[in-house]
Amino acid sequence: MTALGKPPDSPPQLSLCQSAVRQCVCVCVSVSYPPSSQSTMADTARDPPPELSDFQELQDGEDLFPEPSAPLESGPASLPAEDISTNSNGPKQDSLFDDDPEDLFAEATEEVSLDSPERDVLLSDGPSPAITPITPPCSLITPHIDMFTHCSFDEIEEEEGGDSFDMHISVSDPEKVGDGMNAYMAYKVSTKTSMSLFRSQDFSVKRRFSDFLGLHSKLASKYLHIGYIVPPAPEKSIVGMTKVKVGKEDQSSNEFVEKRRSALERYLMRTVKHPTLLKDPDVLQFLESSELPRAVSTQALSSAGILRMVNKAAEAVNKMTIKMNESDAWFEEKQQHFDNLDLQLRKLHASVESLVCHRRELSVNTALFAKSAAMLGNSEDHTALSRALSQLAEVEEKIDQLHQDQANADFYCFSELLGDYVRLITAVKGVFDHRMKTWQKWQDGQILLQKKREAEAKLQFNNKPEKLQQAKDEMRELEGKVQQGERDFELISKTIRKEVSRFEKERVKDFKTIIIKYLESLVQTQQKLIKYWDAFLPEAKAIS
Amino acid sequence: MQEGLDDGPDFLSEEDRGPRAVNVDLQTDATLQVDISDALSERDKVKFTVHTKSTLPNFKQNEFSVVRQHEEFIWLHDSFVENEEYAGYIIPPAPPRPDFDASREKLQKLGEGEGSMTKEEFTKMKQELEAEYLAIFKKTVAMHEVFLCRVAAHPVLRKDLNFHVFLEYNQDLSVRGKNKKEKLEDFFKNVVKSADGVLVAGVKDVDDFFEHEKTFLLEYHNRVKDASAKSDRMIRSHKNAADDINRIASSLYTLGTQDSTDLCKLVKVSVAALQKIESRVAADEDLKLADLLKYYLRESQAAKDLLYRRSRALVDYENANKALDKARAKNRDVLQAETSQQLCCHKFEKISESAKQELIDFKTRRVAAFRKNLVELAELELKHAKVTMT
């Protein structure tokens, strides 16, 4: 079994895993398991079911998801006690296993499939001291379980669509609240879920656009710098909003509202799909509480906004000056990959937008032509020809409607998704940049430490005891900081690896669904075209 | 690129030469068959090889070919128009000038942008450009051929001497294009004619048939013009959309070569098929619908011209009548007035007779052509849609 860092889309690995799964199933069944430790995980995705029956279920190959949750909780705790070199996940895991409780989280994330919520529980609830070290018998399971969870990664992914990740958010009913320049659009955010994380199964709240932006900025400040890819929120558009505020009830403002609504929906779905972000209290509050403090710092012209812009500029300058010693080829390759992807997606996005534009034009022109053909048919005095021409006009009109629909499909399906991904990739690049910054901090700390050491040596040489003591203290502090910096860096690197593979998976999935939908719509269009022209043909033939 | 396109024969031979008599439904008569067997495209002119097969006695051989250029076709057309004898007939409209400007521009752009594109993009664009060039080329050949066939099929025009010279004379007809002075003259003539046309149109016609035809043709001409313009715009948008799909396909292709998932391969294949279909649909629509409309635009203009000539003759006739009356009243120059009146009367009647027949023919032709084209259009659309489905 290879390291988790590799993008998990290689089928041969999966089949190997599946056979391994069957092996560990047998192992799991035989172990008795103290349920006490599990009850502490009160807010996991599901209450850990009675173990034995779980493990029985394992046989079906179904419902793999709950099982790893149960044994795994014990896993991280017991790991420190165990030499994980037997673990097939590779040597780099060893470095993680310090006694630092934070690292529980880190280890867990390495071994568990990217989408299991437990480790996220660990994160949001802080390092959980509640995970009491489990008796050794369980540790026996853990290597297998690791294999199990690691290789059942893909299967779990599929489960995500099923009962394990059951959340559906819809943004609907945009209504205009208020008047004049203080008006805003309020959207109804409805959540349907069966996850026990939430208070009820089906609830909705009213939110406005700045609330969404506020949520995003909170999440970004919490998670971006440790390496999580936070989905970017839809962009502000002053022109669009002003039109809506002014109250023009025309096509373009309707379109704008519709565009925004679907963008918000996609944003929320993407945010909750991320297991860590799902557990975040801010997200929960956003989805559940009926009143939300107004997020004023998201206003475009506020002081916070200007501060943000200044910060962004400063960061851009900094980025250019940091020269990182990339020790890990994986990161370099990934960065290259994302750069390329970015370029191509942008190009594709531009082409799709131009296609949408042209198709709309085509539908307009077809409508005009249809009218013109109808008039021609009217003036034609040969009756059969006249009838045929009017039929042609009708056909063309229907085709125009078809083109319009197709253009809409193009737009909403394809183009918006591409736009989202272009923005997402910017977020990914931002995460890489954070890693660079962390590295920089670490290196700076090291340099400082070095300087202090030299100073200390000098002091020792000059024999100044009080200053020496002070220097020694400072050095210890610094050493601690440097270690922390190093750990942060490792942590962020790890997180990024995970996030990136998750991102890639999501991306492929998203694209696949969208493209299949798009192709289906194309096929439908062609079918309708066939229908129309078939109807027309006998008319044309009937011209004597 | 010019070199590659100079081998004219390849173009015409490999395609089915079906879409030739596209806009007219003609009985080909064994006594005189004309077609364009070959065409060569040089820098800025096209050389047509006009091939004639005839059993008529006035030709030296039974089968012969000459090379003609566009200007010579125009010369032939003008000679018909200017000939008073043919005032009573609908003169087949002259074929439009072969217009390769758009393609040439694109070719230039391609040449300039060669450095900035990948090799595949470049070859693809080159292919597209060549296909476009070929399409325009075929169209212009078809137009010229139609003109000749119409003339050959017309019972009176086919006997025209100029026509025979055109068909047979081996050497260059040394027809020069109109120089500036002549073009200016033409312009003024047109202005006068249209003003005259307005005056003449006010005269009510004695014959119901012609009255009806006049109103009909006027309206029809306007509507055909409108429809033709709109269909052009529609087809242009369609071509734009097809171009976009091409670009999308190539982007997806590059994307797919990076991602080794089979998703992208699937996408590549389907989008590639789609793009070909869309551009072909656009091209076919262009051929069947737009060309048809354009042709009938010109035809209806020619028919209008005929009616104008007839009305003019009628006015002349009436004027001659009035002059005769006046002369009789004054008892002066009676003979002169009489002869001129006779002349006018004769002319008018001749025109009326032939015009009637012509217009009826026009209608039949039009109906048949529309039928053929609309049927073909529908069939092609169906074919393409079905192919896309697979």
Tab-separated table of N, CA, C and O in Angstrom, chain A residues 9 337 340-341 344-345 347-348 351-352 354-355 358-359 361-362 365-366 368-369 372 375-376 378-382 385 389 392 396 403 507-508 511-512 515 519 522-523 526-527 529-530 533-534 536-537 540-541 543-544, chain B residues 121 212 216 219-220 223-224 226-227 230-231 233-234 237-238 240-241 244-245 247-248 251-252 254-255 258-259 261-263 267 270 274 278 289 293 363 366-367 370-371 374-375 377-379 381-382 385-386 388-389:
chain	number	residue	atom	x	y	z
A	9	ASP	N	-6.731	8.106	-7.057
A	9	ASP	CA	-7.636	7.683	-8.114
A	9	ASP	C	-7.046	6.581	-8.967
A	9	ASP	O	-7.188	6.551	-10.169
A	337	HIS	N	0.998	21.798	-11.388
A	337	HIS	CA	-0.273	21.258	-11.857
A	337	HIS	C	-1.390	22.279	-11.714
A	337	HIS	O	-2.180	22.511	-12.632
A	340	ASN	N	-1.101	25.158	-14.210
A	340	ASN	CA	-1.595	24.775	-15.529
A	340	ASN	C	-3.106	24.708	-15.569
A	340	ASN	O	-3.749	25.213	-16.481
A	341	LEU	N	-3.636	24.052	-14.538
A	341	LEU	CA	-5.083	23.890	-14.481
A	341	LEU	C	-5.769	25.244	-14.495
A	341	LEU	O	-6.765	25.451	-15.175
A	344	GLN	N	-5.791	26.717	-17.961
A	344	GLN	CA	-6.710	26.069	-18.884
A	344	GLN	C	-8.156	26.322	-18.525
A	344	GLN	O	-8.984	26.523	-19.410
A	345	LEU	N	-8.434	26.280	-17.244
A	345	LEU	CA	-9.813	26.523	-16.861
A	345	LEU	C	-10.231	27.929	-17.245
A	345	LEU	O	-11.350	28.150	-17.672
A	347	LYS	N	-9.166	29.627	-19.745
A	347	LYS	CA	-9.395	29.665	-21.192
A	347	LYS	C	-10.734	29.023	-21.533
A	347	LYS	O	-11.536	29.551	-22.302
A	348	LEU	N	-10.957	27.877	-20.919
A	348	LEU	CA	-12.206	27.166	-21.175
A	348	LEU	C	-13.393	28.022	-20.761
A	348	LEU	O	-14.389	28.113	-21.462
A	351	SER	N	-14.076	30.591	-23.302
A	351	SER	CA	-14.728	30.039	-24.500
A	351	SER	C	-16.188	29.747	-24.232
A	351	SER	O	-17.052	30.022	-25.071
A	352	VAL	N	-16.461	29.163	-23.056
A	352	VAL	CA	-17.855	28.816	-22.776
A	352	VAL	C	-18.705	30.075	-22.677
A	352	VAL	O	-19.827	30.118	-23.165
A	354	SER	N	-18.217	32.839	-24.229
A	354	SER	CA	-18.468	33.366	-25.565
A	354	SER	C	-19.481	32.496	-26.296
A	354	SER	O	-20.320	32.999	-27.060
A	355	LEU	N	-19.456	31.198	-26.013
A	355	LEU	CA	-20.446	30.316	-26.636
A	355	LEU	C	-21.845	30.690	-26.178
A	355	LEU	O	-22.787	30.754	-26.969
A	358	HIS	N	-22.927	33.767	-27.976
A	358	HIS	CA	-23.286	33.542	-29.369
A	358	HIS	C	-24.573	32.766	-29.504
A	358	HIS	O	-25.363	32.998	-30.424
A	359	ARG	N	-24.777	31.833	-28.603
A	359	ARG	CA	-26.018	31.073	-28.721
A	359	ARG	C	-27.212	31.950	-28.471
A	359	ARG	O	-28.246	31.810	-29.110
A	361	GLU	N	-27.355	35.059	-29.111
A	361	GLU	CA	-27.484	35.834	-30.351
A	361	GLU	C	-28.184	34.992	-31.409
A	361	GLU	O	-29.080	35.473	-32.116
A	362	LEU	N	-27.757	33.730	-31.489
A	362	LEU	CA	-28.339	32.838	-32.487
A	362	LEU	C	-29.834	32.715	-32.275
A	362	LEU	O	-30.618	32.743	-33.230
A	365	ASN	N	-31.577	35.838	-33.452
A	365	ASN	CA	-31.620	35.930	-34.910
A	365	ASN	C	-32.566	34.911	-35.523
A	365	ASN	O	-33.233	35.195	-36.522
A	366	THR	N	-32.605	33.732	-34.911
A	366	THR	CA	-33.523	32.726	-35.435
A	366	THR	C	-34.967	33.202	-35.295
A	366	THR	O	-35.792	32.987	-36.179
A	368	LEU	N	-35.985	36.278	-35.323
A	368	LEU	CA	-36.222	37.279	-36.362
A	368	LEU	C	-36.463	36.617	-37.712
A	368	LEU	O	-37.363	36.993	-38.461
A	369	PHE	N	-35.622	35.621	-37.990
A	369	PHE	CA	-35.765	34.946	-39.273
A	369	PHE	C	-37.119	34.267	-39.373
A	369	PHE	O	-37.755	34.263	-40.423
A	372	SER	N	-39.656	36.677	-40.320
A	372	SER	CA	-39.495	37.081	-41.704
A	372	SER	C	-39.996	36.003	-42.657
A	372	SER	O	-40.660	36.285	-43.656
A	375	MET	N	-43.697	36.059	-42.865
A	375	MET	CA	-44.197	37.120	-43.750
A	375	MET	C	-44.053	36.718	-45.199
A	375	MET	O	-44.928	36.972	-46.024
A	376	LEU	N	-42.917	36.102	-45.486
A	376	LEU	CA	-42.692	35.654	-46.854
A	376	LEU	C	-43.765	34.653	-47.258
A	376	LEU	O	-44.307	34.701	-48.360
A	378	ASN	N	-46.697	34.495	-46.129
A	378	ASN	CA	-47.948	35.215	-46.336
A	378	ASN	C	-48.054	35.796	-47.726
A	378	ASN	O	-49.111	35.774	-48.355
A	379	SER	N	-46.927	36.364	-48.186
A	379	SER	CA	-47.024	37.056	-49.457
A	379	SER	C	-46.963	36.097	-50.638
A	379	SER	O	-47.282	36.460	-51.757
A	380	GLU	N	-46.568	34.878	-50.372
A	380	GLU	CA	-46.467	33.896	-51.450
A	380	GLU	C	-47.868	33.465	-51.844
A	380	GLU	O	-48.684	33.119	-50.984
A	381	ASP	N	-48.156	33.458	-53.144
A	381	ASP	CA	-49.538	33.126	-53.483
A	381	ASP	C	-49.739	31.661	-53.852
A	381	ASP	O	-50.869	31.207	-53.972
A	382	HIS	N	-48.694	30.960	-53.998
A	382	HIS	CA	-48.856	29.526	-54.228
A	382	HIS	C	-49.146	28.875	-52.892
A	382	HIS	O	-48.331	28.898	-51.987
A	385	LEU	N	-46.786	26.221	-51.162
A	385	LEU	CA	-45.504	26.821	-50.780
A	385	LEU	C	-45.691	27.757	-49.598
A	385	LEU	O	-44.886	27.797	-48.674
A	389	LEU	N	-43.837	27.487	-46.128
A	389	LEU	CA	-43.008	28.551	-45.562
A	389	LEU	C	-43.451	28.913	-44.155
A	389	LEU	O	-42.615	29.174	-43.281
A	392	LEU	N	-42.146	26.384	-41.959
A	392	LEU	CA	-40.723	26.626	-41.721
A	392	LEU	C	-40.542	27.667	-40.639
A	392	LEU	O	-39.711	27.535	-39.745
A	396	GLU	N	-38.611	27.169	-37.155
A	396	GLU	CA	-37.487	28.009	-36.755
A	396	GLU	C	-37.756	28.652	-35.405
A	396	GLU	O	-36.847	28.813	-34.597
A	403	HIS	N	-32.633	26.875	-28.793
A	403	HIS	CA	-31.304	27.459	-28.645
A	403	HIS	C	-31.211	28.261	-27.366
A	403	HIS	O	-30.195	28.261	-26.689
A	507	ARG	N	-13.267	17.678	-7.538
A	507	ARG	CA	-13.261	18.334	-8.833
A	507	ARG	C	-13.657	17.347	-9.920
A	507	ARG	O	-14.508	17.628	-10.761
A	508	VAL	N	-13.011	16.184	-9.897
A	508	VAL	CA	-13.318	15.208	-10.942
A	508	VAL	C	-14.788	14.827	-10.874
A	508	VAL	O	-15.482	14.746	-11.884
A	511	PHE	N	-16.964	17.750	-12.146
A	511	PHE	CA	-16.883	17.899	-13.592
A	511	PHE	C	-17.624	16.783	-14.297
A	511	PHE	O	-18.313	16.995	-15.284
A	512	LYS	N	-17.437	15.596	-13.770
A	512	LYS	CA	-18.100	14.466	-14.407
A	512	LYS	C	-19.606	14.676	-14.424
A	512	LYS	O	-20.256	14.553	-15.464
A	515	ILE	N	-20.587	17.491	-16.772
A	515	ILE	CA	-20.439	17.208	-18.193
A	515	ILE	C	-21.479	16.208	-18.646
A	515	ILE	O	-22.026	16.320	-19.742
A	519	LEU	N	-24.059	16.934	-21.608
A	519	LEU	CA	-24.205	16.091	-22.782
A	519	LEU	C	-25.639	15.613	-22.918
A	519	LEU	O	-26.186	15.541	-24.019
A	522	LEU	N	-27.616	18.248	-24.437
A	522	LEU	CA	-27.337	18.333	-25.862
A	522	LEU	C	-28.107	17.267	-26.631
A	522	LEU	O	-28.696	17.535	-27.675
A	523	VAL	N	-28.082	16.059	-26.081
A	523	VAL	CA	-28.798	14.976	-26.750
A	523	VAL	C	-30.284	15.306	-26.845
A	523	VAL	O	-30.926	15.102	-27.882
A	526	GLN	N	-30.941	17.698	-29.600
A	526	GLN	CA	-30.919	17.075	-30.922
A	526	GLN	C	-32.184	16.289	-31.170
A	526	GLN	O	-32.718	16.271	-32.286
A	527	GLN	N	-32.668	15.632	-30.133
A	527	GLN	CA	-33.897	14.862	-30.306
A	527	GLN	C	-35.053	15.761	-30.712
A	527	GLN	O	-35.844	15.454	-31.603
A	529	LEU	N	-34.821	18.608	-32.139
A	529	LEU	CA	-34.578	19.068	-33.502
A	529	LEU	C	-35.092	18.050	-34.504
A	529	LEU	O	-35.742	18.389	-35.492
A	530	ILE	N	-34.786	16.791	-34.222
A	530	ILE	CA	-35.241	15.733	-35.125
A	530	ILE	C	-36.757	15.765	-35.225
A	530	ILE	O	-37.328	15.692	-36.314
A	533	TRP	N	-37.923	18.803	-37.389
A	533	TRP	CA	-37.664	18.718	-38.825
A	533	TRP	C	-38.444	17.579	-39.459
A	533	TRP	O	-38.864	17.663	-40.609
A	534	ASP	N	-38.639	16.516	-38.734
A	534	ASP	CA	-39.463	15.422	-39.233
A	534	ASP	C	-40.865	15.903	-39.548
A	534	ASP	O	-41.464	15.517	-40.542
A	536	PHE	N	-41.649	18.850	-40.344
A	536	PHE	CA	-41.635	19.796	-41.452
A	536	PHE	C	-41.490	19.121	-42.803
A	536	PHE	O	-42.026	19.583	-43.806
A	537	LEU	N	-40.750	18.038	-42.814
A	537	LEU	CA	-40.387	17.420	-44.090
A	537	LEU	C	-41.581	17.092	-44.982
A	537	LEU	O	-41.576	17.444	-46.161
A	540	ALA	N	-42.833	20.119	-46.690
A	540	ALA	CA	-41.972	20.590	-47.778
A	540	ALA	C	-42.172	19.713	-49.009
A	540	ALA	O	-42.211	20.200	-50.138
A	541	LYS	N	-42.319	18.419	-48.763
A	541	LYS	CA	-42.481	17.524	-49.910
A	541	LYS	C	-43.807	17.754	-50.591
A	541	LYS	O	-43.972	17.495	-51.783
A	543	ILE	N	-45.198	20.378	-51.438
A	543	ILE	CA	-45.290	21.486	-52.391
A	543	ILE	C	-45.337	20.885	-53.780
A	543	ILE	O	-44.422	20.201	-54.211
A	544	SER	N	-46.387	21.181	-54.484
A	544	SER	CA	-46.538	20.522	-55.777
A	544	SER	C	-45.654	21.160	-56.821
A	544	SER	O	-45.450	22.354	-56.809
B	121	GLU	N	-3.361	23.395	-32.704
B	121	GLU	CA	-4.304	24.476	-32.953
B	121	GLU	C	-4.094	25.020	-34.342
B	121	GLU	O	-5.051	25.308	-35.076
B	212	HIS	N	-51.800	42.532	-60.661
B	212	HIS	CA	-51.618	41.624	-59.527
B	212	HIS	C	-50.157	41.263	-59.356
B	212	HIS	O	-49.594	41.302	-58.254
B	216	PHE	N	-47.724	41.906	-56.214
B	216	PHE	CA	-47.136	40.718	-55.610
B	216	PHE	C	-45.626	40.790	-55.588
B	216	PHE	O	-44.969	40.565	-54.565
B	219	GLU	N	-44.075	43.297	-53.120
B	219	GLU	CA	-44.100	42.821	-51.738
B	219	GLU	C	-43.114	41.667	-51.547
B	219	GLU	O	-42.336	41.614	-50.603
B	220	TYR	N	-43.184	40.760	-52.485
B	220	TYR	CA	-42.362	39.562	-52.381
B	220	TYR	C	-40.891	39.917	-52.328
B	220	TYR	O	-40.124	39.405	-51.511
B	223	ARG	N	-39.916	41.235	-49.022
B	223	ARG	CA	-39.864	40.218	-47.974
B	223	ARG	C	-38.698	39.267	-48.156
B	223	ARG	O	-38.081	38.836	-47.181
B	224	VAL	N	-38.437	38.946	-49.416
B	224	VAL	CA	-37.286	38.066	-49.647
B	224	VAL	C	-36.007	38.755	-49.197
B	224	VAL	O	-35.127	38.134	-48.608
B	226	ASP	N	-35.710	40.878	-46.820
B	226	ASP	CA	-35.691	40.811	-45.373
B	226	ASP	C	-35.279	39.421	-44.889
B	226	ASP	O	-34.393	39.272	-44.052
B	227	ALA	N	-35.958	38.430	-45.469
B	227	ALA	CA	-35.667	37.055	-45.033
B	227	ALA	C	-34.224	36.702	-45.309
B	227	ALA	O	-33.557	36.046	-44.494
B	230	LYS	N	-32.003	38.310	-42.704
B	230	LYS	CA	-32.117	37.671	-41.395
B	230	LYS	C	-31.468	36.292	-41.394
B	230	LYS	O	-30.815	35.900	-40.437
B	231	SER	N	-31.672	35.580	-42.486
B	231	SER	CA	-31.079	34.242	-42.503
B	231	SER	C	-29.557	34.348	-42.510
B	231	SER	O	-28.866	33.540	-41.894
B	233	ARG	N	-27.828	36.618	-40.988
B	233	ARG	CA	-27.409	36.880	-39.604
B	233	ARG	C	-27.477	35.631	-38.759
B	233	ARG	O	-26.586	35.335	-37.973
B	234	MET	N	-28.554	34.890	-38.978
B	234	MET	CA	-28.725	33.678	-38.184
B	234	MET	C	-27.573	32.718	-38.433
B	234	MET	O	-26.989	32.142	-37.513
B	237	SER	N	-24.387	33.827	-36.743
B	237	SER	CA	-24.348	33.486	-35.318
B	237	SER	C	-24.067	32.002	-35.129
B	237	SER	O	-23.323	31.607	-34.239
B	238	HIS	N	-24.703	31.222	-35.993
B	238	HIS	CA	-24.507	29.782	-35.871
B	238	HIS	C	-23.047	29.422	-36.076
B	238	HIS	O	-22.465	28.610	-35.358
B	240	ASN	N	-20.516	31.375	-35.561
B	240	ASN	CA	-19.779	31.816	-34.375
B	240	ASN	C	-19.866	30.802	-33.257
B	240	ASN	O	-18.872	30.477	-32.603
B	241	ALA	N	-21.098	30.335	-33.034
B	241	ALA	CA	-21.273	29.338	-31.969
B	241	ALA	C	-20.446	28.095	-32.282
B	241	ALA	O	-19.805	27.518	-31.395
B	244	ASP	N	-16.929	28.647	-31.427
B	244	ASP	CA	-16.712	28.553	-29.987
B	244	ASP	C	-16.616	27.113	-29.539
B	244	ASP	O	-15.778	26.764	-28.711
B	245	ILE	N	-17.497	26.315	-30.089
B	245	ILE	CA	-17.459	24.909	-29.697
B	245	ILE	C	-16.125	24.292	-30.088
B	245	ILE	O	-15.567	23.476	-29.340
B	247	ARG	N	-13.301	25.822	-30.104
B	247	ARG	CA	-12.306	26.246	-29.120
B	247	ARG	C	-12.473	25.472	-27.825
B	247	ARG	O	-11.496	25.063	-27.205
B	248	ILE	N	-13.736	25.288	-27.445
B	248	ILE	CA	-13.978	24.538	-26.214
B	248	ILE	C	-13.431	23.136	-26.343
B	248	ILE	O	-12.794	22.604	-25.428
B	251	SER	N	-9.766	23.156	-25.868
B	251	SER	CA	-9.370	23.349	-24.467
B	251	SER	C	-9.594	22.085	-23.674
B	251	SER	O	-8.754	21.685	-22.871
B	252	LEU	N	-10.742	21.471	-23.902
B	252	LEU	CA	-11.034	20.244	-23.174
B	252	LEU	C	-10.014	19.181	-23.519
B	252	LEU	O	-9.636	18.374	-22.677
B	254	THR	N	-6.844	19.661	-24.300
B	254	THR	CA	-5.612	19.889	-23.538
B	254	THR	C	-5.819	19.551	-22.072
B	254	THR	O	-4.946	18.995	-21.423
B	255	LEU	N	-7.014	19.883	-21.572
B	255	LEU	CA	-7.304	19.558	-20.181
B	255	LEU	C	-7.261	18.052	-19.980
B	255	LEU	O	-6.741	17.543	-19.002
B	258	GLN	N	-4.015	16.317	-19.661
B	258	GLN	CA	-3.376	16.414	-18.347
B	258	GLN	C	-3.973	15.411	-17.381
B	258	GLN	O	-3.296	14.622	-16.765
B	259	ASP	N	-5.290	15.526	-17.262
B	259	ASP	CA	-6.002	14.597	-16.397
B	259	ASP	C	-6.115	13.276	-17.106
B	259	ASP	O	-6.713	13.207	-18.162
B	261	THR	N	-7.951	10.950	-16.408
B	261	THR	CA	-9.202	10.226	-16.152
B	261	THR	C	-9.918	9.966	-17.465
B	261	THR	O	-9.780	10.715	-18.420
B	262	ASP	N	-10.695	8.922	-17.453
B	262	ASP	CA	-11.392	8.604	-18.704
B	262	ASP	C	-12.563	9.539	-18.928
B	262	ASP	O	-13.148	9.566	-19.998
B	263	LEU	N	-12.881	10.307	-17.895
B	263	LEU	CA	-13.895	11.339	-18.061
B	263	LEU	C	-13.552	12.232	-19.215
B	263	LEU	O	-14.352	12.493	-20.110
B	267	VAL	N	-15.280	13.126	-22.829
B	267	VAL	CA	-15.672	14.475	-23.210
B	267	VAL	C	-15.051	14.866	-24.532
B	267	VAL	O	-15.710	15.400	-25.413
B	270	SER	N	-16.838	13.277	-27.508
B	270	SER	CA	-18.182	13.783	-27.797
B	270	SER	C	-18.151	15.219	-28.271
B	270	SER	O	-18.869	15.594	-29.188
B	274	LEU	N	-19.419	16.814	-31.767
B	274	LEU	CA	-20.398	17.892	-31.730
B	274	LEU	C	-19.956	19.072	-32.560
B	274	LEU	O	-20.726	19.652	-33.310
B	278	GLU	N	-22.012	20.888	-35.623
B	278	GLU	CA	-22.539	22.245	-35.572
B	278	GLU	C	-22.069	23.054	-36.762
B	278	GLU	O	-22.844	23.768	-37.389
B	289	LEU	N	-30.646	27.344	-47.434
B	289	LEU	CA	-31.623	28.373	-47.156
B	289	LEU	C	-31.167	29.742	-47.640
B	289	LEU	O	-31.840	30.397	-48.421
B	293	LEU	N	-32.567	32.027	-50.779
B	293	LEU	CA	-33.194	33.326	-50.607
B	293	LEU	C	-32.454	34.397	-51.382
B	293	LEU	O	-33.064	35.251	-52.007
B	363	LYS	N	-42.769	31.752	-61.564
B	363	LYS	CA	-43.465	31.201	-60.410
B	363	LYS	C	-43.213	29.702	-60.277
B	363	LYS	O	-42.870	29.212	-59.200
B	366	ARG	N	-39.786	29.031	-59.170
B	366	ARG	CA	-39.582	29.395	-57.783
B	366	ARG	C	-40.142	28.328	-56.871
B	366	ARG	O	-39.507	27.891	-55.915
B	367	VAL	N	-41.349	27.932	-57.176
B	367	VAL	CA	-41.980	26.932	-56.335
B	367	VAL	C	-41.137	25.670	-56.282
B	367	VAL	O	-40.865	25.113	-55.223
B	370	PHE	N	-37.861	26.210	-54.279
B	370	PHE	CA	-38.092	26.257	-52.846
B	370	PHE	C	-38.361	24.863	-52.318
B	370	PHE	O	-37.834	24.456	-51.288
B	371	ARG	N	-39.178	24.159	-53.041
B	371	ARG	CA	-39.516	22.816	-52.595
B	371	ARG	C	-38.250	21.985	-52.446
B	371	ARG	O	-37.987	21.394	-51.403
B	374	LEU	N	-36.040	23.267	-49.559
B	374	LEU	CA	-36.574	23.067	-48.221
B	374	LEU	C	-36.533	21.589	-47.851
B	374	LEU	O	-36.199	21.230	-46.724
B	375	VAL	N	-36.856	20.765	-48.820
B	375	VAL	CA	-36.798	19.331	-48.532
B	375	VAL	C	-35.385	18.920	-48.175
B	375	VAL	O	-35.137	18.224	-47.190
B	377	LEU	N	-33.010	20.786	-47.060
B	377	LEU	CA	-32.642	21.379	-45.772
B	377	LEU	C	-33.134	20.510	-44.630
B	377	LEU	O	-32.383	20.161	-43.714
B	378	ALA	N	-34.412	20.149	-44.722
B	378	ALA	CA	-34.973	19.349	-43.636
B	378	ALA	C	-34.244	18.014	-43.522
B	378	ALA	O	-33.902	17.563	-42.432
B	379	GLU	N	-33.974	17.417	-44.680
B	379	GLU	CA	-33.307	16.110	-44.630
B	379	GLU	C	-31.920	16.219	-44.019
B	379	GLU	O	-31.520	15.394	-43.201
B	381	GLU	N	-30.813	18.508	-41.946
B	381	GLU	CA	-30.898	18.767	-40.512
B	381	GLU	C	-31.165	17.479	-39.757
B	381	GLU	O	-30.583	17.202	-38.726
B	382	LEU	N	-32.063	16.680	-40.326
B	382	LEU	CA	-32.372	15.413	-39.679
B	382	LEU	C	-31.148	14.531	-39.609
B	382	LEU	O	-30.839	13.934	-38.591
B	385	ALA	N	-28.766	15.746	-36.993
B	385	ALA	CA	-29.235	15.533	-35.619
B	385	ALA	C	-29.114	14.064	-35.250
B	385	ALA	O	-28.709	13.716	-34.144
B	386	LYS	N	-29.420	13.198	-36.233
B	386	LYS	CA	-29.338	11.780	-35.915
B	386	LYS	C	-27.906	11.361	-35.680
B	386	LYS	O	-27.618	10.555	-34.800
B	388	THR	N	-25.534	13.169	-34.510
B	388	THR	CA	-25.099	13.644	-33.199
B	388	THR	C	-25.575	12.732	-32.095
B	388	THR	O	-24.912	12.567	-31.084
B	389	MET	N	-26.748	12.159	-32.306
B	389	MET	CA	-27.307	11.336	-31.267
B	389	MET	C	-26.453	10.108	-30.980
B	389	MET	O	-26.354	9.660	-29.864
